[in-house]
PDB file of C-alpha atoms and ligand atoms in Angstrom:
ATOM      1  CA  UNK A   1     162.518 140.422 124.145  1.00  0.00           C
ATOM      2  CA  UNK A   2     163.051 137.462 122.082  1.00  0.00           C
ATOM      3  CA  UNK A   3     164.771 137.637 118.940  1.00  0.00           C
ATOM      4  CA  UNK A   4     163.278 135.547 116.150  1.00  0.00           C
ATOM      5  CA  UNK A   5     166.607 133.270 115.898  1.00  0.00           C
ATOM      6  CA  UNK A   6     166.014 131.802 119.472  1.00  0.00           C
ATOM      7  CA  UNK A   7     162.184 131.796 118.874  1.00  0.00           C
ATOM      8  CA  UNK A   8     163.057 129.905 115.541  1.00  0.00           C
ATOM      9  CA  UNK A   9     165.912 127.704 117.434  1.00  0.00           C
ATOM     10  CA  UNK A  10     163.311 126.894 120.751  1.00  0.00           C
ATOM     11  CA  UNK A  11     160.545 125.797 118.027  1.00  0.00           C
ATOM     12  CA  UNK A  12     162.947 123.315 116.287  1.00  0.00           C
ATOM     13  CA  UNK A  13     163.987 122.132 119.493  1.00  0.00           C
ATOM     14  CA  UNK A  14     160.241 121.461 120.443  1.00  0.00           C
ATOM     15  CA  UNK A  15     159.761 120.233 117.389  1.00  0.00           C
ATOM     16  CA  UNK A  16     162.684 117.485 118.085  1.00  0.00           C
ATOM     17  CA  UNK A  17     161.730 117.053 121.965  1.00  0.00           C
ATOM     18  CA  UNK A  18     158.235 116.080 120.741  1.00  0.00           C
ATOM     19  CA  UNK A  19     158.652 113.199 118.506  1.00  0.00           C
ATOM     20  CA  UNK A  20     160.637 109.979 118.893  1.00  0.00           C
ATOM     21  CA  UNK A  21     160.834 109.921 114.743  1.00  0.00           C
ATOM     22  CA  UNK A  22     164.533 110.803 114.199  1.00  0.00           C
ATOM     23  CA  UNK A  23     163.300 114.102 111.414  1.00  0.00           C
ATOM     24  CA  UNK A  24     165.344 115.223 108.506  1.00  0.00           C
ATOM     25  CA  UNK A  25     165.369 118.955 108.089  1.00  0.00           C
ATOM     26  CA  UNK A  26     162.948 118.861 105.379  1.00  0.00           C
ATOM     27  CA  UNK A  27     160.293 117.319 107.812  1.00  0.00           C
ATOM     28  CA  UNK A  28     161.752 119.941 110.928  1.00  0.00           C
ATOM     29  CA  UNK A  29     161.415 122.755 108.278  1.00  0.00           C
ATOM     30  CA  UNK A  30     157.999 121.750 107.667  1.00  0.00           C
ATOM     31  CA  UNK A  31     156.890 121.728 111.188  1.00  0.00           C
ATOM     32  CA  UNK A  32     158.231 124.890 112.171  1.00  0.00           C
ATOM     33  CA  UNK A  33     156.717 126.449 109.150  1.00  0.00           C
ATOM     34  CA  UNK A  34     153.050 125.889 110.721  1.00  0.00           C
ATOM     35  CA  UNK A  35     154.145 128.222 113.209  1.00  0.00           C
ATOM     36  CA  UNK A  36     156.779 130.769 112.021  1.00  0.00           C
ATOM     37  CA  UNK A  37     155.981 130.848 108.194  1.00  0.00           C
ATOM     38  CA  UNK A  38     158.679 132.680 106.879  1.00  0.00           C
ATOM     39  CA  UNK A  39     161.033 130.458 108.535  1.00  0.00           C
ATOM     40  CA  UNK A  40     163.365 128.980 104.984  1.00  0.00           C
ATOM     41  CA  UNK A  41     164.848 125.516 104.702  1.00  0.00           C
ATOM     42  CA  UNK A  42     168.179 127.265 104.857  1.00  0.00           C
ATOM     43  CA  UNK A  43     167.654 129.122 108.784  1.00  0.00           C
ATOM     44  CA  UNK A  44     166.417 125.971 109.847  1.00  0.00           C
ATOM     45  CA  UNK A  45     169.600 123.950 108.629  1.00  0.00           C
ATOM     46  CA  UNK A  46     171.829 126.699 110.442  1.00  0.00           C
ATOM     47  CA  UNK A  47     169.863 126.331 113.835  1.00  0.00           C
ATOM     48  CA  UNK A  48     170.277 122.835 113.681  1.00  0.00           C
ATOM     49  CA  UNK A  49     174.282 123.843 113.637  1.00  0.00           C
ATOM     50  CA  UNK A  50     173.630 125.840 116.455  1.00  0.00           C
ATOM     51  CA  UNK A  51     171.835 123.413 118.296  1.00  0.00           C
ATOM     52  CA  UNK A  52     174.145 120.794 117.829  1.00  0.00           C
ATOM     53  CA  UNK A  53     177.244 122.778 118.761  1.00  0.00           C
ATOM     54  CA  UNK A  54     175.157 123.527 121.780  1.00  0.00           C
ATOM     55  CA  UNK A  55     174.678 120.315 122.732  1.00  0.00           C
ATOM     56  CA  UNK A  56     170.992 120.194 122.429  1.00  0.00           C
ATOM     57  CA  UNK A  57     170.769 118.144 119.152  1.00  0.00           C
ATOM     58  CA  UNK A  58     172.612 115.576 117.350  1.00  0.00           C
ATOM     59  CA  UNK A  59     172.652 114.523 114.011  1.00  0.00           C
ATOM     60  CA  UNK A  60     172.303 111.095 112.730  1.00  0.00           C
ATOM     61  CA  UNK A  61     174.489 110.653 109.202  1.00  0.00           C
ATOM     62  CA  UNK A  62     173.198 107.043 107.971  1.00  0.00           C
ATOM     63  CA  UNK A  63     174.581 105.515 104.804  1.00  0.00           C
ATOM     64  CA  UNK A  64     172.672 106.388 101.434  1.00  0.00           C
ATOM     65  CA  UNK A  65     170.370 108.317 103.105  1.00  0.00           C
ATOM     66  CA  UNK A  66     169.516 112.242 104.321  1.00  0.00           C
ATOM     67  CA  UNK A  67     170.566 113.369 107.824  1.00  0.00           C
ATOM     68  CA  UNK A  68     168.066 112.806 110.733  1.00  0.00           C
ATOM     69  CA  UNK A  69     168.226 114.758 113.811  1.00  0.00           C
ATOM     70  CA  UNK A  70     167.268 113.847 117.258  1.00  0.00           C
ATOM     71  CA  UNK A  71     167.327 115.910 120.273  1.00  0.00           C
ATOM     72  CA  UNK A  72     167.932 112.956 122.903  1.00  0.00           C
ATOM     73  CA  UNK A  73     171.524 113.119 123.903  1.00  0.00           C
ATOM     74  CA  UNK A  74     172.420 109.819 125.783  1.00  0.00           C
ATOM     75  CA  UNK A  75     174.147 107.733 124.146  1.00  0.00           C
ATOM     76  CA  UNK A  76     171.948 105.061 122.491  1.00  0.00           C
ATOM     77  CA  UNK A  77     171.767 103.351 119.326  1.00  0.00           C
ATOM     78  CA  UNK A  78     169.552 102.404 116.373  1.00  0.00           C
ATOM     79  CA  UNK A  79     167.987 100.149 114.085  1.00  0.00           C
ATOM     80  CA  UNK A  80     167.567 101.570 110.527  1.00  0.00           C
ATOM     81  CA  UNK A  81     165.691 100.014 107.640  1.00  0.00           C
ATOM     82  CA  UNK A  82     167.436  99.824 104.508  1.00  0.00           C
ATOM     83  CA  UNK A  83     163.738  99.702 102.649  1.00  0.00           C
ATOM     84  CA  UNK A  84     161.564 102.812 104.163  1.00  0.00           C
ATOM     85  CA  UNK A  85     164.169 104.694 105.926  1.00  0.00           C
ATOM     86  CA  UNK A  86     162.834 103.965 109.479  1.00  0.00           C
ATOM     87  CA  UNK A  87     165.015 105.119 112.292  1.00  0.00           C
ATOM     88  CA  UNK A  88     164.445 103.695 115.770  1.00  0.00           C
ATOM     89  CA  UNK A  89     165.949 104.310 119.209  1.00  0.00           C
ATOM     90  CA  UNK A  90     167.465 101.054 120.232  1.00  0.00           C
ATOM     91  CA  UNK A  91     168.852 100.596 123.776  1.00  0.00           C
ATOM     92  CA  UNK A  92     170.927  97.195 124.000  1.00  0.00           C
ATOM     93  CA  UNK A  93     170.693  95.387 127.236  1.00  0.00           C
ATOM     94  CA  UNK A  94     174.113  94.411 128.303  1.00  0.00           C
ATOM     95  CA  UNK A  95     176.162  96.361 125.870  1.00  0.00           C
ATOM     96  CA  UNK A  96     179.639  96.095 126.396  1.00  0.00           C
ATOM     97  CA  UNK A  97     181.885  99.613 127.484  1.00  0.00           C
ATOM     98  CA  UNK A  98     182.786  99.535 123.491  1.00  0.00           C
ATOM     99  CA  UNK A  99     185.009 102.719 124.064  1.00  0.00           C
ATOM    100  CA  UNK A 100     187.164 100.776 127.044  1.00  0.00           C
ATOM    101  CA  UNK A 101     186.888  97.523 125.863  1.00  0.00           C
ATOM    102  CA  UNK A 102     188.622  99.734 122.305  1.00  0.00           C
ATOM    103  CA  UNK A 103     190.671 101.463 124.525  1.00  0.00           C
ATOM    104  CA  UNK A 104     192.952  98.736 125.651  1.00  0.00           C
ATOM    105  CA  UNK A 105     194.127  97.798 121.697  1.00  0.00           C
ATOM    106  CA  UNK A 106     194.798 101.531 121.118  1.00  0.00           C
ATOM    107  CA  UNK A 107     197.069 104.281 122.373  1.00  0.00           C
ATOM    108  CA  UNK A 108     194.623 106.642 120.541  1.00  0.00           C
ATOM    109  CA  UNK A 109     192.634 108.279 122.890  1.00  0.00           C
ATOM    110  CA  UNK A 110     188.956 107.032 122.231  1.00  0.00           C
ATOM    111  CA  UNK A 111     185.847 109.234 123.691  1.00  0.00           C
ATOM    112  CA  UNK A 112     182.988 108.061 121.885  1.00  0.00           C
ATOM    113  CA  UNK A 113     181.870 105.413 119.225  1.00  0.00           C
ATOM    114  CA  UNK A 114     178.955 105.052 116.936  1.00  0.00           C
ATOM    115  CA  UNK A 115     177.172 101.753 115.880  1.00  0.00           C
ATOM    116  CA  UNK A 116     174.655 101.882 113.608  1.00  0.00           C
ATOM    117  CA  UNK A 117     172.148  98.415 113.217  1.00  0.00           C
ATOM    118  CA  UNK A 118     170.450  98.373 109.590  1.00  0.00           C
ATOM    119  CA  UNK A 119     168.137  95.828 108.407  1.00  0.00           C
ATOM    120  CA  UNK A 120     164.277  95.533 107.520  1.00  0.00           C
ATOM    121  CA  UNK A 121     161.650  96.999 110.426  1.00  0.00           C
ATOM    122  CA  UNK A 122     158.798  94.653 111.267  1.00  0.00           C
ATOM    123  CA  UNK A 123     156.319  96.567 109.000  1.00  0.00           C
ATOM    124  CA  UNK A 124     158.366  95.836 105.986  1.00  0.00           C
ATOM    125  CA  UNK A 125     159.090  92.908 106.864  1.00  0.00           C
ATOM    126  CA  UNK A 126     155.603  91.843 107.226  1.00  0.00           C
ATOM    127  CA  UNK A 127     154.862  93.397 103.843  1.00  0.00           C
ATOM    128  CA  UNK A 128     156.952  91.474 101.846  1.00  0.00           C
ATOM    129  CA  UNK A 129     156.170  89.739  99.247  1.00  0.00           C
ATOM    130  CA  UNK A 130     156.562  86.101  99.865  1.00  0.00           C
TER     131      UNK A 130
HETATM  132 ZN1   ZN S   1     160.894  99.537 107.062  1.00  0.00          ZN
HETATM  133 ZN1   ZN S   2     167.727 108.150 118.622  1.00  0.00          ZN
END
Protein backbone atom coordinates (compact mmCIF):
# COMPACT_ATOMS: atom_id res chain seq x y z
CA UNK A 1 0.00 0.00 0.00
CA UNK A 2 0.91 3.44 -0.79
CA UNK A 3 1.45 5.89 1.78
CA UNK A 4 0.04 9.33 1.07
CA UNK A 5 3.73 10.99 1.11
CA UNK A 6 4.77 9.01 -2.10
CA UNK A 7 1.20 9.40 -3.55
CA UNK A 8 1.66 13.21 -2.75
CA UNK A 9 5.53 13.10 -4.00
CA UNK A 10 4.49 10.88 -7.52
CA UNK A 11 1.62 13.65 -8.15
CA UNK A 12 4.12 16.59 -7.90
CA UNK A 13 6.40 14.77 -9.96
CA UNK A 14 3.60 14.32 -12.66
CA UNK A 15 2.70 17.49 -12.15
CA UNK A 16 6.48 18.66 -13.14
CA UNK A 17 6.93 15.80 -15.93
CA UNK A 18 3.81 17.28 -17.59
CA UNK A 19 4.54 20.81 -18.28
CA UNK A 20 7.56 22.49 -19.87
CA UNK A 21 6.52 25.84 -17.64
CA UNK A 22 9.34 25.84 -15.02
CA UNK A 23 6.25 26.04 -11.77
CA UNK A 24 6.81 27.73 -8.49
CA UNK A 25 5.39 25.82 -5.59
CA UNK A 26 2.47 27.97 -5.35
CA UNK A 27 1.38 26.90 -8.95
CA UNK A 28 2.67 22.87 -8.05
CA UNK A 29 0.59 23.28 -4.79
CA UNK A 30 -2.27 24.28 -6.76
CA UNK A 31 -2.20 21.46 -9.14
CA UNK A 32 -1.84 18.81 -6.78
CA UNK A 33 -4.63 20.24 -4.77
CA UNK A 34 -7.22 19.23 -7.69
CA UNK A 35 -6.34 15.87 -6.83
CA UNK A 36 -5.26 15.34 -3.17
CA UNK A 37 -7.12 18.33 -1.46
CA UNK A 38 -5.76 18.34 1.78
CA UNK A 39 -2.40 18.42 0.40
CA UNK A 40 -0.86 22.20 2.29
CA UNK A 41 1.60 24.55 0.64
CA UNK A 42 3.99 23.45 3.34
CA UNK A 43 4.02 19.19 2.36
CA UNK A 44 4.35 20.21 -1.02
CA UNK A 45 7.53 22.48 -0.36
CA UNK A 46 9.07 19.43 1.68
CA UNK A 47 8.46 16.90 -1.27
CA UNK A 48 10.02 19.14 -3.50
CA UNK A 49 13.21 18.67 -0.91
CA UNK A 50 12.75 15.20 -1.27
CA UNK A 51 12.56 15.15 -4.80
CA UNK A 52 15.40 17.16 -5.36
CA UNK A 53 17.72 15.30 -3.01
CA UNK A 54 16.50 12.39 -5.02
CA UNK A 55 17.49 13.55 -8.04
CA UNK A 56 14.17 13.77 -9.66
CA UNK A 57 13.73 17.62 -9.51
CA UNK A 58 15.75 20.65 -9.55
CA UNK A 59 15.17 23.95 -8.53
CA UNK A 60 15.69 27.03 -10.46
CA UNK A 61 16.75 30.16 -7.92
CA UNK A 62 16.52 33.29 -10.45
CA UNK A 63 17.35 36.77 -9.24
CA UNK A 64 14.35 38.88 -7.72
CA UNK A 65 12.12 36.33 -8.28
CA UNK A 66 10.33 32.97 -6.50
CA UNK A 67 11.90 29.52 -7.06
CA UNK A 68 10.74 27.48 -10.14
CA UNK A 69 11.10 23.85 -10.29
CA UNK A 70 11.59 21.63 -13.20
CA UNK A 71 11.80 17.98 -13.28
CA UNK A 72 14.16 17.68 -16.50
CA UNK A 73 17.58 16.87 -15.25
CA UNK A 74 20.10 17.39 -18.19
CA UNK A 75 21.89 19.99 -18.02
CA UNK A 76 20.40 22.87 -20.08
CA UNK A 77 19.91 26.42 -19.72
CA UNK A 78 17.40 29.29 -19.86
CA UNK A 79 16.14 32.43 -20.99
CA UNK A 80 14.21 34.41 -18.30
CA UNK A 81 12.25 37.60 -18.75
CA UNK A 82 12.94 40.26 -16.44
CA UNK A 83 9.15 41.72 -17.25
CA UNK A 84 6.57 38.58 -16.82
CA UNK A 85 8.73 36.11 -15.21
CA UNK A 86 8.85 33.68 -18.21
CA UNK A 87 11.21 30.79 -17.86
CA UNK A 88 12.24 28.86 -20.97
CA UNK A 89 14.37 25.79 -21.65
CA UNK A 90 17.17 26.97 -23.82
CA UNK A 91 19.61 24.46 -25.37
CA UNK A 92 22.72 26.38 -26.97
CA UNK A 93 24.11 24.88 -30.07
CA UNK A 94 27.80 24.71 -29.75
CA UNK A 95 28.21 25.52 -26.14
CA UNK A 96 31.55 25.35 -25.00
CA UNK A 97 32.62 22.42 -22.03
CA UNK A 98 32.27 25.67 -19.57
CA UNK A 99 33.28 23.35 -16.57
CA UNK A 100 36.76 22.20 -18.53
CA UNK A 101 37.32 25.10 -20.37
CA UNK A 102 37.02 26.64 -16.11
CA UNK A 103 38.89 23.88 -15.10
CA UNK A 104 42.21 24.69 -16.59
CA UNK A 105 42.42 28.43 -14.64
CA UNK A 106 41.52 26.66 -11.36
CA UNK A 107 42.93 24.06 -9.01
CA UNK A 108 39.38 24.04 -7.48
CA UNK A 109 37.73 21.13 -8.46
CA UNK A 110 34.72 22.31 -10.70
CA UNK A 111 31.61 19.74 -11.33
CA UNK A 112 28.95 21.82 -12.53
CA UNK A 113 28.11 25.51 -13.54
CA UNK A 114 24.98 27.48 -13.94
CA UNK A 115 24.25 30.27 -16.56
CA UNK A 116 21.30 31.94 -16.43
CA UNK A 117 20.19 34.28 -19.86
CA UNK A 118 17.62 37.15 -18.76
CA UNK A 119 16.12 39.57 -21.02
CA UNK A 120 12.54 40.36 -22.55
CA UNK A 121 10.55 37.09 -24.24
CA UNK A 122 9.10 37.77 -27.67
CA UNK A 123 5.55 38.36 -26.25
CA UNK A 124 6.73 41.25 -24.24
CA UNK A 125 8.67 42.34 -26.47
CA UNK A 126 6.06 42.60 -29.02
CA UNK A 127 3.86 44.35 -26.47
CA UNK A 128 5.80 47.15 -25.84
CA UNK A 129 4.95 50.25 -26.07
CA UNK A 130 6.77 51.96 -28.81
ZN1 LIG B 1 7.99 38.23 -21.00
ZN1 LIG C 1 14.41 23.99 -17.78
Amino acid sequence: MQNRQTKQREKILRVLRETGSHPTANTIYKAVREEIPKVSLGTVYRNLKVLIEQGYVQKIPIDGMVDRFEAKIAPHYHLICEKCGVVQDFEMPDRLDIDKYAQTFSDFSISRHRIDFYGKCKQCRNNAIP
